[in-house]
């Protein structure tokens, strides 16, 4: 009789554990859409460059890099408007998405820190960029400065949004995806031409340059976000099954 009670208690605890895990997956099952939205934002920004995927002979990396990366952009004004309009649109869509899930499923996710982070970074970039500074030299090489002017890039906004979304949704994958964007942006925005690497990394005596263009690097930035979004979408569908 005592063993039967013990078995029933263990089964009850196992059911509670499964219910708790399923509730957690259901609560955080909506992360796939904002993650995919950030990835789409990065990929769409490739249209801001004159030649996002093809080589060109002459490159003018106008500073600030409102397109995101130090490469020839179609129009600085268009690049500026893209980020300062597209990010709020993405945040508004994310707010609508989470509110709809809250009404439909009865689960609530604290998405406001995610929205505040994205807008905060854009405002900070706009304020810093408006401060008069000595423009950086036309040629920036690795291990020589100044570094910090190149870091004033709108790519910090999707990176910060990915980290904030990872914190909100308890996803280390999204946090690492945001850190990956920062790492790539820091490297690319402090070297010119785009993607320059020191000689010791490529087996030469001087600096070299990879054959990749802005579009290739943006795909590389978006790839971890797409992977996390796919995994979260599959997990969300399984939790509904």
PDB file of N, CA and C in Angstrom, residues 36-49 65-69 73-91 118-119 122 125 153-159 161 218 221-222:
ATOM      1  N   UNK A  36      13.132  36.321 -36.035  1.00  0.00           N
ATOM      2  CA  UNK A  36      13.124  36.340 -37.502  1.00  0.00           C
ATOM      3  C   UNK A  36      13.014  37.765 -38.023  1.00  0.00           C
ATOM      4  N   UNK A  37      12.273  38.618 -37.304  1.00  0.00           N
ATOM      5  CA  UNK A  37      12.141  40.015 -37.718  1.00  0.00           C
ATOM      6  C   UNK A  37      13.471  40.751 -37.678  1.00  0.00           C
ATOM      7  N   UNK A  38      14.278  40.507 -36.649  1.00  0.00           N
ATOM      8  CA  UNK A  38      15.601  41.140 -36.569  1.00  0.00           C
ATOM      9  C   UNK A  38      16.480  40.655 -37.713  1.00  0.00           C
ATOM     10  N   UNK A  39      16.397  39.348 -38.008  1.00  0.00           N
ATOM     11  CA  UNK A  39      17.183  38.795 -39.120  1.00  0.00           C
ATOM     12  C   UNK A  39      16.771  39.419 -40.446  1.00  0.00           C
ATOM     13  N   UNK A  40      15.473  39.574 -40.670  1.00  0.00           N
ATOM     14  CA  UNK A  40      14.980  40.197 -41.899  1.00  0.00           C
ATOM     15  C   UNK A  40      15.452  41.645 -41.988  1.00  0.00           C
ATOM     16  N   UNK A  41      15.471  42.352 -40.851  1.00  0.00           N
ATOM     17  CA  UNK A  41      15.947  43.726 -40.823  1.00  0.00           C
ATOM     18  C   UNK A  41      17.405  43.804 -41.292  1.00  0.00           C
ATOM     19  N   UNK A  42      18.225  42.888 -40.808  1.00  0.00           N
ATOM     20  CA  UNK A  42      19.630  42.862 -41.217  1.00  0.00           C
ATOM     21  C   UNK A  42      19.766  42.565 -42.709  1.00  0.00           C
ATOM     22  N   UNK A  43      19.022  41.575 -43.171  1.00  0.00           N
ATOM     23  CA  UNK A  43      19.115  41.194 -44.584  1.00  0.00           C
ATOM     24  C   UNK A  43      18.597  42.310 -45.491  1.00  0.00           C
ATOM     25  N   UNK A  44      17.528  42.972 -45.070  1.00  0.00           N
ATOM     26  CA  UNK A  44      16.970  44.051 -45.889  1.00  0.00           C
ATOM     27  C   UNK A  44      17.926  45.233 -45.988  1.00  0.00           C
ATOM     28  N   UNK A  45      18.767  45.428 -44.986  1.00  0.00           N
ATOM     29  CA  UNK A  45      19.699  46.559 -45.027  1.00  0.00           C
ATOM     30  C   UNK A  45      20.761  46.393 -46.104  1.00  0.00           C
ATOM     31  N   UNK A  46      20.906  45.210 -46.662  1.00  0.00           N
ATOM     32  CA  UNK A  46      21.878  45.023 -47.753  1.00  0.00           C
ATOM     33  C   UNK A  46      21.496  45.852 -48.976  1.00  0.00           C
ATOM     34  N   UNK A  47      20.217  46.201 -49.113  1.00  0.00           N
ATOM     35  CA  UNK A  47      19.778  47.017 -50.244  1.00  0.00           C
ATOM     36  C   UNK A  47      20.264  48.459 -50.143  1.00  0.00           C
ATOM     37  N   UNK A  48      20.831  48.845 -49.016  1.00  0.00           N
ATOM     38  CA  UNK A  48      21.313  50.212 -48.837  1.00  0.00           C
ATOM     39  C   UNK A  48      22.659  50.457 -49.514  1.00  0.00           C
ATOM     40  N   UNK A  49      23.334  49.377 -49.940  1.00  0.00           N
ATOM     41  CA  UNK A  49      24.676  49.513 -50.516  1.00  0.00           C
ATOM     42  C   UNK A  49      24.613  49.502 -52.041  1.00  0.00           C
ATOM     43  N   UNK A  65      28.611  55.671 -40.793  1.00  0.00           N
ATOM     44  CA  UNK A  65      28.194  54.556 -41.648  1.00  0.00           C
ATOM     45  C   UNK A  65      26.712  54.268 -41.426  1.00  0.00           C
ATOM     46  N   UNK A  66      25.846  55.135 -41.973  1.00  0.00           N
ATOM     47  CA  UNK A  66      24.427  54.984 -41.702  1.00  0.00           C
ATOM     48  C   UNK A  66      23.834  53.745 -42.359  1.00  0.00           C
ATOM     49  N   UNK A  67      24.493  53.197 -43.354  1.00  0.00           N
ATOM     50  CA  UNK A  67      24.010  51.927 -43.895  1.00  0.00           C
ATOM     51  C   UNK A  67      24.298  50.791 -42.932  1.00  0.00           C
ATOM     52  N   UNK A  68      25.314  50.953 -42.105  1.00  0.00           N
ATOM     53  CA  UNK A  68      25.678  49.935 -41.124  1.00  0.00           C
ATOM     54  C   UNK A  68      27.135  49.545 -41.192  1.00  0.00           C
ATOM     55  N   UNK A  69      27.659  49.352 -42.407  1.00  0.00           N
ATOM     56  CA  UNK A  69      29.036  48.921 -42.609  1.00  0.00           C
ATOM     57  C   UNK A  69      29.782  49.958 -43.452  1.00  0.00           C
ATOM     58  N   UNK A  73      27.401  53.436 -49.909  1.00  0.00           N
ATOM     59  CA  UNK A  73      25.950  53.338 -49.786  1.00  0.00           C
ATOM     60  C   UNK A  73      25.258  54.135 -50.878  1.00  0.00           C
ATOM     61  N   UNK A  74      24.037  53.758 -51.157  1.00  0.00           N
ATOM     62  CA  UNK A  74      23.284  54.436 -52.217  1.00  0.00           C
ATOM     63  C   UNK A  74      22.982  55.885 -51.831  1.00  0.00           C
ATOM     64  N   UNK A  75      22.516  56.072 -50.607  1.00  0.00           N
ATOM     65  CA  UNK A  75      22.174  57.406 -50.138  1.00  0.00           C
ATOM     66  C   UNK A  75      22.252  57.433 -48.610  1.00  0.00           C
ATOM     67  N   UNK A  76      23.089  58.303 -48.039  1.00  0.00           N
ATOM     68  CA  UNK A  76      23.149  58.388 -46.576  1.00  0.00           C
ATOM     69  C   UNK A  76      21.798  58.722 -45.952  1.00  0.00           C
ATOM     70  N   UNK A  77      21.028  59.570 -46.611  1.00  0.00           N
ATOM     71  CA  UNK A  77      19.709  59.934 -46.084  1.00  0.00           C
ATOM     72  C   UNK A  77      18.783  58.723 -46.076  1.00  0.00           C
ATOM     73  N   UNK A  78      18.793  57.954 -47.176  1.00  0.00           N
ATOM     74  CA  UNK A  78      17.962  56.750 -47.246  1.00  0.00           C
ATOM     75  C   UNK A  78      18.379  55.745 -46.178  1.00  0.00           C
ATOM     76  N   UNK A  79      19.687  55.617 -45.962  1.00  0.00           N
ATOM     77  CA  UNK A  79      20.175  54.693 -44.931  1.00  0.00           C
ATOM     78  C   UNK A  79      19.707  55.139 -43.550  1.00  0.00           C
ATOM     79  N   UNK A  80      19.828  56.426 -43.287  1.00  0.00           N
ATOM     80  CA  UNK A  80      19.389  56.981 -42.004  1.00  0.00           C
ATOM     81  C   UNK A  80      17.905  56.719 -41.777  1.00  0.00           C
ATOM     82  N   UNK A  81      17.101  57.022 -42.785  1.00  0.00           N
ATOM     83  CA  UNK A  81      15.654  56.837 -42.659  1.00  0.00           C
ATOM     84  C   UNK A  81      15.289  55.362 -42.514  1.00  0.00           C
ATOM     85  N   UNK A  82      16.025  54.498 -43.197  1.00  0.00           N
ATOM     86  CA  UNK A  82      15.740  53.063 -43.104  1.00  0.00           C
ATOM     87  C   UNK A  82      15.795  52.585 -41.656  1.00  0.00           C
ATOM     88  N   UNK A  83      16.905  52.868 -40.969  1.00  0.00           N
ATOM     89  CA  UNK A  83      17.059  52.372 -39.600  1.00  0.00           C
ATOM     90  C   UNK A  83      16.117  53.063 -38.631  1.00  0.00           C
ATOM     91  N   UNK A  84      15.941  54.381 -38.791  1.00  0.00           N
ATOM     92  CA  UNK A  84      15.124  55.106 -37.829  1.00  0.00           C
ATOM     93  C   UNK A  84      13.626  54.970 -38.094  1.00  0.00           C
ATOM     94  N   UNK A  85      13.264  54.293 -39.177  1.00  0.00           N
ATOM     95  CA  UNK A  85      11.858  53.955 -39.413  1.00  0.00           C
ATOM     96  C   UNK A  85      11.611  52.456 -39.274  1.00  0.00           C
ATOM     97  N   UNK A  86      12.536  51.650 -39.780  1.00  0.00           N
ATOM     98  CA  UNK A  86      12.335  50.202 -39.770  1.00  0.00           C
ATOM     99  C   UNK A  86      12.366  49.624 -38.360  1.00  0.00           C
ATOM    100  N   UNK A  87      13.271  50.129 -37.505  1.00  0.00           N
ATOM    101  CA  UNK A  87      13.345  49.605 -36.141  1.00  0.00           C
ATOM    102  C   UNK A  87      12.055  49.872 -35.364  1.00  0.00           C
ATOM    103  N   UNK A  88      11.510  51.111 -35.355  1.00  0.00           N
ATOM    104  CA  UNK A  88      10.230  51.304 -34.670  1.00  0.00           C
ATOM    105  C   UNK A  88       9.092  50.467 -35.255  1.00  0.00           C
ATOM    106  N   UNK A  89       9.084  50.276 -36.571  1.00  0.00           N
ATOM    107  CA  UNK A  89       8.048  49.433 -37.172  1.00  0.00           C
ATOM    108  C   UNK A  89       8.171  47.999 -36.661  1.00  0.00           C
ATOM    109  N   UNK A  90       9.405  47.487 -36.596  1.00  0.00           N
ATOM    110  CA  UNK A  90       9.621  46.137 -36.073  1.00  0.00           C
ATOM    111  C   UNK A  90       9.186  46.034 -34.615  1.00  0.00           C
ATOM    112  N   UNK A  91       9.497  47.051 -33.825  1.00  0.00           N
ATOM    113  CA  UNK A  91       9.103  47.033 -32.419  1.00  0.00           C
ATOM    114  C   UNK A  91       7.592  47.109 -32.259  1.00  0.00           C
ATOM    115  N   UNK A 118      15.860  48.695 -28.109  1.00  0.00           N
ATOM    116  CA  UNK A 118      16.018  49.057 -29.509  1.00  0.00           C
ATOM    117  C   UNK A 118      15.905  50.552 -29.735  1.00  0.00           C
ATOM    118  N   UNK A 119      14.879  51.167 -29.150  1.00  0.00           N
ATOM    119  CA  UNK A 119      14.702  52.613 -29.313  1.00  0.00           C
ATOM    120  C   UNK A 119      15.812  53.391 -28.605  1.00  0.00           C
ATOM    121  N   UNK A 122      18.996  53.538 -30.731  1.00  0.00           N
ATOM    122  CA  UNK A 122      18.861  54.474 -31.851  1.00  0.00           C
ATOM    123  C   UNK A 122      18.971  55.924 -31.386  1.00  0.00           C
ATOM    124  N   UNK A 125      22.600  56.678 -30.563  1.00  0.00           N
ATOM    125  CA  UNK A 125      23.398  56.859 -31.775  1.00  0.00           C
ATOM    126  C   UNK A 125      23.148  58.218 -32.415  1.00  0.00           C
ATOM    127  N   UNK A 153      27.540  52.713 -35.399  1.00  0.00           N
ATOM    128  CA  UNK A 153      26.833  52.066 -36.498  1.00  0.00           C
ATOM    129  C   UNK A 153      25.433  51.672 -36.067  1.00  0.00           C
ATOM    130  N   UNK A 154      24.438  51.816 -36.925  1.00  0.00           N
ATOM    131  CA  UNK A 154      23.073  51.390 -36.591  1.00  0.00           C
ATOM    132  C   UNK A 154      22.957  49.891 -36.340  1.00  0.00           C
ATOM    133  N   UNK A 155      23.971  49.105 -36.712  1.00  0.00           N
ATOM    134  CA  UNK A 155      23.926  47.668 -36.458  1.00  0.00           C
ATOM    135  C   UNK A 155      23.905  47.344 -34.963  1.00  0.00           C
ATOM    136  N   UNK A 156      24.281  48.326 -34.133  1.00  0.00           N
ATOM    137  CA  UNK A 156      24.192  48.119 -32.693  1.00  0.00           C
ATOM    138  C   UNK A 156      22.742  47.964 -32.234  1.00  0.00           C
ATOM    139  N   UNK A 157      21.814  48.556 -32.972  1.00  0.00           N
ATOM    140  CA  UNK A 157      20.396  48.462 -32.596  1.00  0.00           C
ATOM    141  C   UNK A 157      19.881  47.030 -32.696  1.00  0.00           C
ATOM    142  N   UNK A 158      19.996  46.334 -33.857  1.00  0.00           N
ATOM    143  CA  UNK A 158      19.544  44.942 -33.895  1.00  0.00           C
ATOM    144  C   UNK A 158      20.341  44.038 -32.968  1.00  0.00           C
ATOM    145  N   UNK A 159      21.628  44.342 -32.746  1.00  0.00           N
ATOM    146  CA  UNK A 159      22.422  43.536 -31.819  1.00  0.00           C
ATOM    147  C   UNK A 159      21.864  43.654 -30.405  1.00  0.00           C
ATOM    148  N   UNK A 161      18.883  44.587 -29.556  1.00  0.00           N
ATOM    149  CA  UNK A 161      17.543  44.007 -29.536  1.00  0.00           C
ATOM    150  C   UNK A 161      17.601  42.492 -29.393  1.00  0.00           C
ATOM    151  N   UNK A 218      26.217  40.546 -43.771  1.00  0.00           N
ATOM    152  CA  UNK A 218      24.890  40.680 -43.178  1.00  0.00           C
ATOM    153  C   UNK A 218      24.180  39.333 -43.105  1.00  0.00           C
ATOM    154  N   UNK A 221      25.625  37.650 -40.171  1.00  0.00           N
ATOM    155  CA  UNK A 221      25.068  38.170 -38.922  1.00  0.00           C
ATOM    156  C   UNK A 221      23.675  37.609 -38.648  1.00  0.00           C
ATOM    157  N   UNK A 222      22.885  37.482 -39.709  1.00  0.00           N
ATOM    158  CA  UNK A 222      21.493  37.051 -39.542  1.00  0.00           C
ATOM    159  C   UNK A 222      21.354  35.549 -39.343  1.00  0.00           C
TER     160      UNK A 222
END
